[in-house]
mmCIF file of C-alpha atoms in Angstrom:
data_model
loop_
_atom_site.group_PDB
_atom_site.id
_atom_site.type_symbol
_atom_site.label_atom_id
_atom_site.label_comp_id
_atom_site.label_asym_id
_atom_site.label_seq_id
_atom_site.Cartn_x
_atom_site.Cartn_y
_atom_site.Cartn_z
ATOM 1 C CA MET A 946 0.161 -0.072 -0.338
ATOM 2 C CA ALA A 947 2.923 2.140 -1.187
ATOM 3 C CA CYS A 948 0.097 4.861 -2.006
ATOM 4 C CA TRP A 949 -1.894 5.392 0.625
ATOM 5 C CA ALA A 950 1.301 6.205 2.842
ATOM 6 C CA LEU A 951 1.353 9.870 1.737
ATOM 7 C CA GLY A 952 -1.312 10.126 4.516
ATOM 8 C CA ALA A 953 0.945 9.464 6.834
ATOM 9 C CA ALA A 954 2.753 11.871 5.205
ATOM 10 C CA HIS A 955 0.565 14.863 6.937
ATOM 11 C CA ALA A 956 1.889 11.982 9.906
ATOM 12 C CA LEU A 957 4.666 9.601 9.721
ATOM 13 C CA THR A 958 8.074 8.707 7.123
ATOM 14 C CA ALA A 959 9.846 5.584 6.851
ATOM 15 C CA ALA A 960 12.794 5.596 5.242
ATOM 16 C CA PRO A 961 12.679 3.164 1.791
ATOM 17 C CA ALA A 962 12.163 0.176 1.473
ATOM 18 C CA PRO A 963 15.390 -1.673 -0.366
ATOM 19 C CA ALA A 964 14.737 -2.330 -4.125
ATOM 20 C CA GLY A 965 12.906 -5.251 -4.463
ATOM 21 C CA MET A 966 10.801 -6.053 -0.433
ATOM 22 C CA GLN A 967 8.036 -5.144 1.297
ATOM 23 C CA PRO A 968 7.484 -4.091 4.864
ATOM 24 C CA GLY A 969 6.909 -6.657 7.129
ATOM 25 C CA ARG A 970 8.712 -9.105 4.771
ATOM 26 C CA VAL A 971 11.650 -11.398 5.488
ATOM 27 C CA ASP A 972 13.081 -12.679 2.065
ATOM 28 C CA LEU A 973 15.914 -15.624 3.144
ATOM 29 C CA ALA A 974 18.310 -15.983 0.986
ATOM 30 C CA PRO A 975 20.143 -18.380 1.256
ATOM 31 C CA LEU A 976 24.849 -17.036 1.893
ATOM 32 C CA GLY A 977 27.820 -18.277 -0.265
ATOM 33 C CA ASN A 978 27.397 -19.261 -3.888
ATOM 34 C CA GLY A 979 24.743 -21.859 -3.585
ATOM 35 C CA SER A 980 27.074 -24.693 -3.247
ATOM 36 C CA ALA A 981 26.414 -27.797 -0.746
ATOM 37 C CA THR A 982 28.714 -26.763 1.954
ATOM 38 C CA ALA A 983 26.537 -23.194 2.084
ATOM 39 C CA PRO A 984 26.178 -21.872 5.895
ATOM 40 C CA PRO A 985 21.638 -22.702 6.482
ATOM 41 C CA PRO A 986 19.709 -19.298 5.142
ATOM 42 C CA LEU A 987 19.474 -16.427 7.477
ATOM 43 C CA ARG A 988 16.299 -16.445 10.290
ATOM 44 C CA SER A 989 14.627 -14.095 12.892
ATOM 45 C CA THR A 990 14.998 -14.676 16.636
ATOM 46 C CA ALA A 991 11.802 -12.571 16.370
ATOM 47 C CA PRO A 992 8.510 -14.906 16.940
ATOM 48 C CA LEU A 993 7.179 -15.814 13.103
ATOM 49 C CA SER A 994 2.865 -16.171 11.848
ATOM 50 C CA PRO A 995 1.507 -19.758 11.662
ATOM 51 C CA ASP A 996 1.231 -20.986 7.903
ATOM 52 C CA PRO A 997 -0.816 -18.378 6.440
ATOM 53 C CA ILE A 998 -4.467 -18.650 5.584
ATOM 54 C CA ARG A 999 -4.271 -19.546 2.439
ATOM 55 C CA PRO A 1000 -8.222 -19.656 -0.037
ATOM 56 C CA PRO A 1001 -8.068 -23.432 -0.237
ATOM 57 C CA ASP A 1002 -7.507 -23.646 -4.712
ATOM 58 C CA ALA A 1003 -4.213 -20.337 -3.851
ATOM 59 C CA VAL A 1004 -1.900 -21.837 -5.704
ATOM 60 C CA GLY A 1005 2.032 -21.846 -3.443
ATOM 61 C CA PRO A 1006 3.714 -21.586 -0.853
ATOM 62 C CA ALA A 1007 3.101 -18.021 0.687
ATOM 63 C CA ALA A 1008 6.691 -16.018 1.720
ATOM 64 C CA LEU A 1009 7.540 -15.561 4.662
ATOM 65 C CA ARG A 1010 6.443 -13.009 6.564
ATOM 66 C CA ILE A 1011 6.666 -11.415 10.635
ATOM 67 C CA ALA A 1012 3.364 -10.731 11.955
ATOM 68 C CA GLU A 1013 2.774 -8.491 14.724
ATOM 69 C CA PRO A 1014 1.189 -10.006 18.318
ATOM 70 C CA ALA A 1015 -1.967 -11.155 18.333
ATOM 71 C CA SER A 1016 -3.717 -11.428 21.354
ATOM 72 C CA THR A 1017 -5.150 -14.300 22.263
ATOM 73 C CA ALA A 1018 -9.065 -13.676 21.256
ATOM 74 C CA ASN A 1019 -7.503 -12.579 17.971
ATOM 75 C CA VAL A 1020 -5.731 -15.566 17.341
ATOM 76 C CA ALA A 1021 -8.468 -17.979 18.389
ATOM 77 C CA GLU A 1022 -11.188 -15.582 15.917
ATOM 78 C CA LEU A 1023 -8.876 -15.592 12.465
ATOM 79 C CA ALA A 1024 -9.138 -20.001 13.585
ATOM 80 C CA ARG A 1025 -12.996 -19.340 12.977
ATOM 81 C CA LEU A 1026 -12.796 -17.229 10.235
ATOM 82 C CA ARG A 1027 -9.956 -19.771 8.327
ATOM 83 C CA ALA A 1028 -12.733 -22.847 9.686
ATOM 84 C CA SER A 1029 -15.458 -20.477 8.074
ATOM 85 C CA ALA A 1030 -14.287 -19.029 4.848
ATOM 86 C CA THR A 1031 -13.219 -23.092 4.764
ATOM 87 C CA GLN A 1032 -16.178 -24.767 4.717
ATOM 88 C CA ARG A 1033 -18.299 -25.992 1.697
ATOM 89 C CA ALA A 1034 -21.849 -24.435 1.438
ATOM 90 C CA ARG A 1035 -24.867 -25.092 0.138
ATOM 91 C CA ARG A 1036 -25.753 -22.449 -2.856
ATOM 92 C CA GLY A 1037 -27.474 -19.515 -0.875
ATOM 93 C CA SER A 1038 -27.495 -21.625 2.109
ATOM 94 C CA ALA A 1039 -26.583 -19.367 5.378
ATOM 95 C CA ALA A 1040 -23.654 -21.051 5.392
ATOM 96 C CA GLU A 1041 -22.430 -20.054 2.237
ATOM 97 C CA LYS A 1042 -22.869 -16.077 2.932
ATOM 98 C CA ALA A 1043 -20.832 -17.142 7.022
ATOM 99 C CA SER A 1044 -18.155 -18.189 4.552
ATOM 100 C CA ALA A 1045 -18.078 -14.896 2.001
ATOM 101 C CA ARG A 1046 -17.572 -12.397 5.022
ATOM 102 C CA ALA A 1047 -14.988 -15.198 6.811
ATOM 103 C CA SER A 1048 -13.717 -14.596 3.324
ATOM 104 C CA TRP A 1049 -13.653 -11.038 3.228
ATOM 105 C CA LEU A 1050 -12.735 -10.161 7.031
ATOM 106 C CA LEU A 1051 -10.145 -12.118 6.396
ATOM 107 C CA GLY A 1052 -8.894 -9.479 3.267
ATOM 108 C CA LEU A 1053 -9.470 -6.997 5.764
ATOM 109 C CA ALA A 1054 -6.938 -8.973 8.048
ATOM 110 C CA TYR A 1055 -4.340 -9.371 5.313
ATOM 111 C CA LEU A 1056 -5.176 -5.923 3.906
ATOM 112 C CA HIS A 1057 -4.393 -4.343 7.511
ATOM 113 C CA GLY A 1058 -1.297 -6.303 8.872
ATOM 114 C CA LYS A 1059 -4.175 -7.168 11.700
ATOM 115 C CA GLY A 1060 -3.225 -10.733 13.172
ATOM 116 C CA VAL A 1061 -0.561 -11.997 10.961
ATOM 117 C CA ALA A 1062 1.333 -10.384 9.201
ATOM 118 C CA THR A 1063 0.871 -8.022 6.132
ATOM 119 C CA ASP A 1064 0.057 -9.667 2.526
ATOM 120 C CA PRO A 1065 -1.876 -7.484 0.217
ATOM 121 C CA ALA A 1066 -1.536 -10.032 -2.033
ATOM 122 C CA GLN A 1067 -3.346 -12.923 0.025
ATOM 123 C CA ALA A 1068 -5.413 -10.550 1.472
ATOM 124 C CA ARG A 1069 -6.926 -10.428 -2.517
ATOM 125 C CA SER A 1070 -6.796 -14.122 -2.975
ATOM 126 C CA TRP A 1071 -9.592 -13.509 0.327
ATOM 127 C CA PHE A 1072 -11.488 -10.751 -1.007
ATOM 128 C CA GLU A 1073 -12.336 -12.901 -4.833
ATOM 129 C CA ARG A 1074 -12.974 -15.663 -2.628
ATOM 130 C CA ALA A 1075 -15.667 -13.369 -1.056
ATOM 131 C CA VAL A 1076 -17.318 -12.328 -4.805
ATOM 132 C CA ASP A 1077 -17.642 -15.466 -4.732
ATOM 133 C CA LEU A 1078 -19.484 -16.865 -2.634
ATOM 134 C CA GLY A 1079 -21.746 -13.871 -2.536
ATOM 135 C CA ASP A 1080 -20.388 -11.489 -0.156
ATOM 136 C CA PRO A 1081 -22.200 -7.413 -0.827
ATOM 137 C CA LEU A 1082 -18.716 -5.412 0.453
ATOM 138 C CA ALA A 1083 -16.204 -7.423 -1.860
ATOM 139 C CA PRO A 1084 -15.867 -5.935 -5.153
ATOM 140 C CA ALA A 1085 -14.669 -3.238 -2.815
ATOM 141 C CA GLY A 1086 -11.161 -5.205 -2.259
ATOM 142 C CA MET A 1087 -11.274 -5.937 -5.572
ATOM 143 C CA ALA A 1088 -11.231 -2.512 -6.814
ATOM 144 C CA TRP A 1089 -8.879 -1.438 -3.576
ATOM 145 C CA CYS A 1090 -6.860 -4.107 -4.652
ATOM 146 C CA ALA A 1091 -6.733 -2.258 -7.959
ATOM 147 C CA ILE A 1092 -6.276 0.952 -7.546
ATOM 148 C CA ASP A 1093 -3.506 0.663 -4.659
ATOM 149 C CA GLY A 1094 -1.387 -3.084 -6.770
ATOM 150 C CA CYS A 1095 -2.400 -5.361 -4.528
ATOM 151 C CA GLU A 1096 0.140 -8.061 -6.636
ATOM 152 C CA GLY A 1097 1.647 -6.168 -9.137
ATOM 153 C CA PRO A 1098 1.292 -2.275 -10.661
ATOM 154 C CA ALA A 1099 -1.815 0.217 -9.188
ATOM 155 C CA ASP A 1100 -4.522 -0.196 -12.489
ATOM 156 C CA PRO A 1101 -6.989 2.231 -11.130
ATOM 157 C CA ALA A 1102 -9.190 1.683 -14.798
ATOM 158 C CA ALA A 1103 -9.526 -2.000 -13.366
ATOM 159 C CA ALA A 1104 -11.547 -0.568 -10.971
ATOM 160 C CA ARG A 1105 -13.966 0.525 -11.905
ATOM 161 C CA PRO A 1106 -16.295 -2.711 -12.973
ATOM 162 C CA TRP A 1107 -15.562 -3.283 -8.626
ATOM 163 C CA ILE A 1108 -16.833 0.252 -8.249
ATOM 164 C CA ALA A 1109 -19.827 -0.597 -10.331
ATOM 165 C CA ARG A 1110 -20.959 -4.150 -8.146
ATOM 166 C CA LEU A 1111 -20.883 -2.453 -4.835
ATOM 167 C CA GLY A 1112 -24.434 -0.616 -6.347
ATOM 168 C CA ARG A 1113 -26.499 1.249 -4.967
ATOM 169 C CA ASP A 1114 -26.117 -0.219 -0.842
ATOM 170 C CA GLN A 1115 -22.706 0.779 -0.576
ATOM 171 C CA ARG A 1116 -22.751 4.733 -1.658
ATOM 172 C CA ALA A 1117 -20.669 6.058 -0.200
ATOM 173 C CA LEU A 1118 -17.528 3.980 -0.661
ATOM 174 C CA ALA A 1119 -18.219 2.640 -4.150
ATOM 175 C CA LEU A 1120 -18.178 7.086 -4.492
ATOM 176 C CA TYR A 1121 -14.583 7.235 -2.213
ATOM 177 C CA LEU A 1122 -12.948 4.922 -4.699
ATOM 178 C CA GLU A 1123 -14.181 6.646 -7.814
ATOM 179 C CA TRP A 1124 -12.642 9.676 -6.191
ATOM 180 C CA LEU A 1125 -9.579 7.317 -5.314
ATOM 181 C CA ALA A 1126 -9.607 5.458 -9.232
ATOM 182 C CA GLN A 1127 -10.686 9.466 -10.904
ATOM 183 C CA ASN A 1128 -7.169 10.148 -8.990
ATOM 184 C CA GLY A 1129 -4.350 6.532 -10.075
ATOM 185 C CA VAL A 1130 -3.659 7.758 -6.252
ATOM 186 C CA ALA A 1131 -4.417 7.964 -3.051
ATOM 187 C CA PRO A 1132 -4.371 10.832 -1.425
ATOM 188 C CA VAL A 1133 -3.978 13.726 -2.914
ATOM 189 C CA GLN A 1134 -2.126 16.967 -1.728
ATOM 190 C CA VAL A 1135 -4.662 20.155 -1.320
ATOM 191 C CA ALA A 1136 -3.901 24.130 -1.262
ATOM 192 C CA ALA A 1137 -1.701 25.994 0.996
ATOM 193 C CA SER A 1138 -2.779 29.257 3.930
ATOM 194 C CA PRO A 1139 -4.021 31.864 1.607
ATOM 195 C CA LEU A 1140 -1.276 34.978 0.609
ATOM 196 C CA PRO A 1141 -3.297 37.839 3.648
ATOM 197 C CA GLY A 1142 -5.611 39.376 1.751
ATOM 198 C CA GLN A 1143 -6.959 37.313 -1.082
ATOM 199 C CA GLY A 1144 -9.309 35.218 1.032
ATOM 200 C CA PRO A 1145 -8.798 30.951 1.423
ATOM 201 C CA PRO A 1146 -7.611 29.979 -1.760
ATOM 202 C CA PRO A 1147 -9.429 27.811 -4.597
ATOM 203 C CA ASP A 1148 -10.034 24.199 -4.119
ATOM 204 C CA ARG A 1149 -7.594 21.955 -6.068
ATOM 205 C CA THR A 1150 -8.422 18.871 -4.815
ATOM 206 C CA PRO A 1151 -8.787 16.931 -7.687
ATOM 207 C CA HIS A 1152 -12.270 15.738 -9.173
ATOM 208 C CA ARG A 1153 -13.996 17.342 -5.633
ATOM 209 C CA GLU A 1154 -17.382 17.175 -6.869
ATOM 210 C CA THR A 1155 -16.846 13.814 -6.585
ATOM 211 C CA LEU A 1156 -15.510 13.817 -2.712
ATOM 212 C CA VAL A 1157 -18.274 16.240 -1.889
ATOM 213 C CA ARG A 1158 -20.680 13.736 -3.067
ATOM 214 C CA ALA A 1159 -18.820 11.150 -0.930
ATOM 215 C CA ALA A 1160 -18.770 11.846 2.065
ATOM 216 C CA GLN A 1161 -22.737 13.690 1.276
ATOM 217 C CA ALA A 1162 -23.140 9.443 1.520
ATOM 218 C CA GLY A 1163 -21.675 8.981 4.335
ATOM 219 C CA SER A 1164 -18.227 8.497 3.907
ATOM 220 C CA VAL A 1165 -15.625 8.535 6.313
ATOM 221 C CA ALA A 1166 -13.389 9.203 4.302
ATOM 222 C CA ALA A 1167 -13.698 11.477 1.992
ATOM 223 C CA SER A 1168 -14.789 13.852 5.520
ATOM 224 C CA ILE A 1169 -11.176 13.207 6.403
ATOM 225 C CA GLU A 1170 -9.839 14.207 2.838
ATOM 226 C CA LEU A 1171 -12.302 17.358 3.480
ATOM 227 C CA GLY A 1172 -11.442 18.417 6.766
ATOM 228 C CA ILE A 1173 -7.578 18.157 5.849
ATOM 229 C CA GLU A 1174 -7.995 20.387 2.520
ATOM 230 C CA ASP A 1175 -10.120 22.718 5.269
ATOM 231 C CA VAL A 1176 -7.021 22.835 7.369
ATOM 232 C CA ALA A 1177 -4.858 23.580 4.878
ATOM 233 C CA ALA A 1178 -7.624 26.309 3.672
ATOM 234 C CA GLY A 1179 -7.651 27.995 7.413
ATOM 235 C CA ARG A 1180 -11.461 27.102 7.803
ATOM 236 C CA THR A 1181 -10.751 25.567 11.362
ATOM 237 C CA THR A 1182 -14.296 25.056 12.312
ATOM 238 C CA GLU A 1183 -15.497 22.749 9.247
ATOM 239 C CA ALA A 1184 -12.102 21.109 9.699
ATOM 240 C CA LEU A 1185 -13.064 19.920 13.587
ATOM 241 C CA ALA A 1186 -16.305 19.468 12.514
ATOM 242 C CA ARG A 1187 -16.158 16.778 10.083
ATOM 243 C CA PHE A 1188 -13.320 15.013 12.412
ATOM 244 C CA ARG A 1189 -15.468 15.403 14.946
ATOM 245 C CA ALA A 1190 -18.944 13.971 12.897
ATOM 246 C CA ALA A 1191 -16.908 10.861 11.862
ATOM 247 C CA ALA A 1192 -14.760 10.221 15.053
ATOM 248 C CA PRO A 1193 -17.135 7.728 15.540
ATOM 249 C CA ARG A 1194 -15.817 5.546 12.609
ATOM 250 C CA SER A 1195 -12.677 6.490 12.137
ATOM 251 C CA GLU A 1196 -9.722 6.404 15.015
ATOM 252 C CA ALA A 1197 -8.020 8.302 12.085
ATOM 253 C CA ALA A 1198 -10.896 10.775 12.405
ATOM 254 C CA ALA A 1199 -10.780 11.577 16.259
ATOM 255 C CA ALA A 1200 -7.134 11.215 16.477
ATOM 256 C CA ASN A 1201 -7.600 15.156 13.991
ATOM 257 C CA ALA A 1202 -10.733 15.905 16.144
ATOM 258 C CA GLU A 1203 -8.488 15.822 19.368
ATOM 259 C CA TRP A 1204 -5.379 17.291 17.707
ATOM 260 C CA MET A 1205 -7.185 20.290 16.661
ATOM 261 C CA SER A 1206 -9.038 20.749 19.792
ATOM 262 C CA ARG A 1207 -5.969 21.571 21.778
ATOM 263 C CA ARG A 1208 -4.324 23.948 19.039
ATOM 264 C CA GLU A 1209 -8.445 25.444 18.936
ATOM 265 C CA ALA A 1210 -7.585 26.124 22.824
ATOM 266 C CA ALA A 1211 -4.401 26.885 23.380
ATOM 267 C CA ALA A 1212 -5.091 28.900 20.748
ATOM 268 C CA VAL A 1213 -7.465 30.681 22.675
ATOM 269 C CA ARG A 1214 -5.141 30.659 25.877
ATOM 270 C CA THR A 1215 -2.405 32.669 24.095
ATOM 271 C CA GLN A 1216 -4.626 35.265 22.823
ATOM 272 C CA GLY A 1217 -5.217 36.429 26.223
ATOM 273 C CA ARG A 1218 -2.099 35.731 27.567
ATOM 274 C CA GLN A 1219 -0.285 39.690 27.279
ATOM 275 C CA GLY A 1220 3.142 40.340 27.218
ATOM 276 C CA PRO A 1221 5.760 40.212 24.768
ATOM 277 C CA GLU A 1222 6.140 35.279 24.540
ATOM 278 C CA GLY A 1223 2.240 36.268 24.508
ATOM 279 C CA TRP A 1224 3.038 38.623 21.740
ATOM 280 C CA LEU A 1225 5.259 36.528 19.988
ATOM 281 C CA ALA A 1226 3.302 33.596 20.158
ATOM 282 C CA ALA A 1227 0.017 35.535 18.181
ATOM 283 C CA ALA A 1228 2.390 36.471 15.839
ATOM 284 C CA ARG A 1229 4.273 33.214 14.919
ATOM 285 C CA ARG A 1230 0.432 31.683 14.253
ATOM 286 C CA TYR A 1231 -0.591 34.192 12.049
ATOM 287 C CA HIS A 1232 2.949 33.928 10.210
ATOM 288 C CA ARG A 1233 2.567 29.654 9.928
ATOM 289 C CA GLY A 1234 -1.117 29.631 9.164
ATOM 290 C CA ALA A 1235 -1.092 27.390 11.986
ATOM 291 C CA GLY A 1236 -5.259 27.063 12.940
ATOM 292 C CA VAL A 1237 -5.807 29.844 11.692
ATOM 293 C CA PRO A 1238 -6.108 31.452 7.489
ATOM 294 C CA ALA A 1239 -2.030 33.185 7.504
ATOM 295 C CA ASN A 1240 -1.678 36.143 7.578
ATOM 296 C CA PHE A 1241 1.215 38.146 7.112
ATOM 297 C CA ALA A 1242 0.472 41.981 7.313
ATOM 298 C CA GLU A 1243 -0.932 40.887 10.997
ATOM 299 C CA ALA A 1244 2.218 38.098 12.093
ATOM 300 C CA ILE A 1245 4.469 41.395 11.349
ATOM 301 C CA ARG A 1246 1.736 43.925 13.779
ATOM 302 C CA LEU A 1247 2.072 40.736 16.287
ATOM 303 C CA TYR A 1248 6.265 40.677 16.645
ATOM 304 C CA GLN A 1249 6.609 44.419 16.524
ATOM 305 C CA LEU A 1250 4.229 44.303 19.418
ATOM 306 C CA ALA A 1251 6.320 41.629 21.095
ATOM 307 C CA ALA A 1252 9.861 43.599 19.754
ATOM 308 C CA SER A 1253 8.202 46.455 22.382
ATOM 309 C CA GLU A 1254 7.696 44.809 24.996
ATOM 310 C CA GLY A 1255 11.159 43.456 24.578
ATOM 311 C CA SER A 1256 11.092 40.413 22.447
ATOM 312 C CA PRO A 1257 14.191 39.507 21.272
ATOM 313 C CA GLU A 1258 13.354 36.772 19.476
ATOM 314 C CA ALA A 1259 10.283 39.679 17.777
ATOM 315 C CA ARG A 1260 13.584 41.706 16.628
ATOM 316 C CA ARG A 1261 15.702 39.276 15.134
ATOM 317 C CA MET A 1262 12.105 38.133 12.381
ATOM 318 C CA LEU A 1263 11.790 41.681 11.869
ATOM 319 C CA GLY A 1264 15.459 41.928 11.309
ATOM 320 C CA LEU A 1265 15.275 39.282 8.387
ATOM 321 C CA ILE A 1266 12.118 40.120 7.008
ATOM 322 C CA TYR A 1267 12.928 43.660 6.963
ATOM 323 C CA SER A 1268 16.274 41.499 5.190
ATOM 324 C CA ARG A 1269 14.970 41.354 1.797
ATOM 325 C CA PRO A 1270 12.240 43.622 0.427
ATOM 326 C CA ALA A 1271 9.733 42.831 -2.311
ATOM 327 C CA ALA A 1272 10.951 45.493 -5.387
ATOM 328 C CA ASN A 1273 8.573 48.091 -4.636
ATOM 329 C CA GLY A 1274 9.774 48.522 -1.323
ATOM 330 C CA GLN A 1275 6.255 46.249 -0.401
ATOM 331 C CA ILE A 1276 6.755 42.820 1.915
ATOM 332 C CA ASP A 1277 8.302 40.320 -0.211
ATOM 333 C CA ILE A 1278 5.178 37.338 0.436
ATOM 334 C CA ALA A 1279 7.863 34.847 -0.730
ATOM 335 C CA TRP A 1280 10.443 35.957 1.780
ATOM 336 C CA MET A 1281 7.648 35.975 4.636
ATOM 337 C CA ARG A 1282 7.220 32.158 3.336
ATOM 338 C CA GLN A 1283 10.469 31.185 3.570
ATOM 339 C CA LEU A 1284 10.150 32.837 6.727
ATOM 340 C CA ALA A 1285 8.068 30.757 8.438
ATOM 341 C CA ASP A 1286 9.795 28.059 9.552
ATOM 342 C CA VAL A 1287 13.040 29.080 10.650
ATOM 343 C CA ASP A 1288 13.587 29.148 14.179
ATOM 344 C CA VAL A 1289 14.620 32.593 15.591
ATOM 345 C CA ALA A 1290 15.661 31.089 19.526
ATOM 346 C CA GLY A 1291 18.667 31.808 19.621
ATOM 347 C CA ALA A 1292 21.005 34.346 18.488
ATOM 348 C CA MET A 1293 21.768 32.977 15.043
ATOM 349 C CA PRO A 1294 18.511 32.312 12.980
ATOM 350 C CA GLN A 1295 17.684 28.315 11.725
ATOM 351 C CA LEU A 1296 15.592 26.268 9.973
ATOM 352 C CA GLY A 1297 12.849 24.453 12.202
ATOM 353 C CA ALA A 1298 10.738 21.981 11.374
ATOM 354 C CA PRO A 1299 8.071 22.608 8.314
ATOM 355 C CA SER A 1300 4.598 24.599 9.537
ATOM 356 C CA SER A 1301 2.291 22.075 7.774
ATOM 357 C CA VAL A 1302 -0.294 19.895 9.319
ATOM 358 C CA PRO A 1303 2.163 16.449 9.549
ATOM 359 C CA GLN A 1304 0.312 15.625 12.924
ATOM 360 C CA LEU A 1305 -3.558 15.167 10.465
ATOM 361 C CA GLN A 1306 -4.555 11.234 10.574
ATOM 362 C CA ARG A 1307 -5.873 9.163 7.106
ATOM 363 C CA ASP A 1308 -6.773 5.934 8.124
ATOM 364 C CA PRO A 1309 -4.507 2.860 6.748
ATOM 365 C CA THR A 1310 -7.360 2.174 4.024
ATOM 366 C CA PRO A 1311 -10.873 3.616 3.643
ATOM 367 C CA LEU A 1312 -11.517 -0.408 4.101
ATOM 368 C CA TYR A 1313 -10.121 -0.173 7.714
ATOM 369 C CA GLU A 1314 -13.294 0.684 9.475
ATOM 370 C CA TYR A 1315 -14.964 -2.644 8.239
ATOM 371 C CA LEU A 1316 -11.851 -4.489 10.781
ATOM 372 C CA PRO A 1317 -13.794 -5.828 13.618
ATOM 373 C CA ALA A 1318 -13.385 -3.769 16.112
ATOM 374 C CA ASN A 1319 -11.233 -5.622 18.280
ATOM 375 C CA PHE A 1320 -9.213 -6.608 15.475
ATOM 376 C CA ARG A 1321 -8.310 -2.624 14.626
ATOM 377 C CA LYS A 1322 -7.316 -2.447 17.897
#
């Protein structure tokens, strides 16, 4: 799920794996030249997953993978799902429906690495079995694998027949998957905060109409995307409302709502604080667009207030701002943007952490909410 890691661009950045390797996979290759006297393969001392759960018609052995620790209850639940998914049942019977649902859930477990090692290829095998047995949600798994590339290169166009099969009962999920297919990657980046005096930027999320329709139909993933777009545009009230509405169904939305609530509370406390530290903190908020739309004119006014109260950091920042004016003698907007991330706490200015919003999160995939709650924990 390489492309979904962009979501976490807003969260964590992992070091790229060497070519040909997948995260969470241990490739066991013999040392030496392959002769009979070569040492045995290297093996990890970490606990290994049991024999992979595969549909009875799956071909070829599965690669050895390390699974995250699973609770005893989840191990028992996986065993139950495996037994249900592989049982033979009469077409159209309740047992067949149970087998289809168990196959769908096993696909979700392998897709997200919950209780088993992450294995998108096995996930796709279980999704395919669930489709054959008639599970109504299973086409979403096949669509996601086409969009994200569970067994090879991503092919968003191949997702559309599967999306069409979701039907009216799964309209919200179908619309969100269609939005991902339209963009070809998941997810995309949105515009930065507006310049002072220009108002909110135009919405630049590609195919935004589809995304809005998905959110209106009840898609949690679409609501999170629109909330992140709102934050980038300085529409913090709207963003917080979206995250709170989605929080009961999404850990990511709940985390976003909590983070924004803390930021808003800190902003209120800062606004009521007098003295150079309070003015400086407020200036930085408007300079960086942290919880409010970026407003460089207001930031400069607040830097001046902090400097007049004796703040050395504010004086250093003003010195940097005025050191490079625009050709017309006014403030250079591009230079102001660069200075937003500069740390002036010391005598020598240093580039600090980017002032974007990496704290905001997305769920691992749009199918994550369909995992049973005990597996998500």
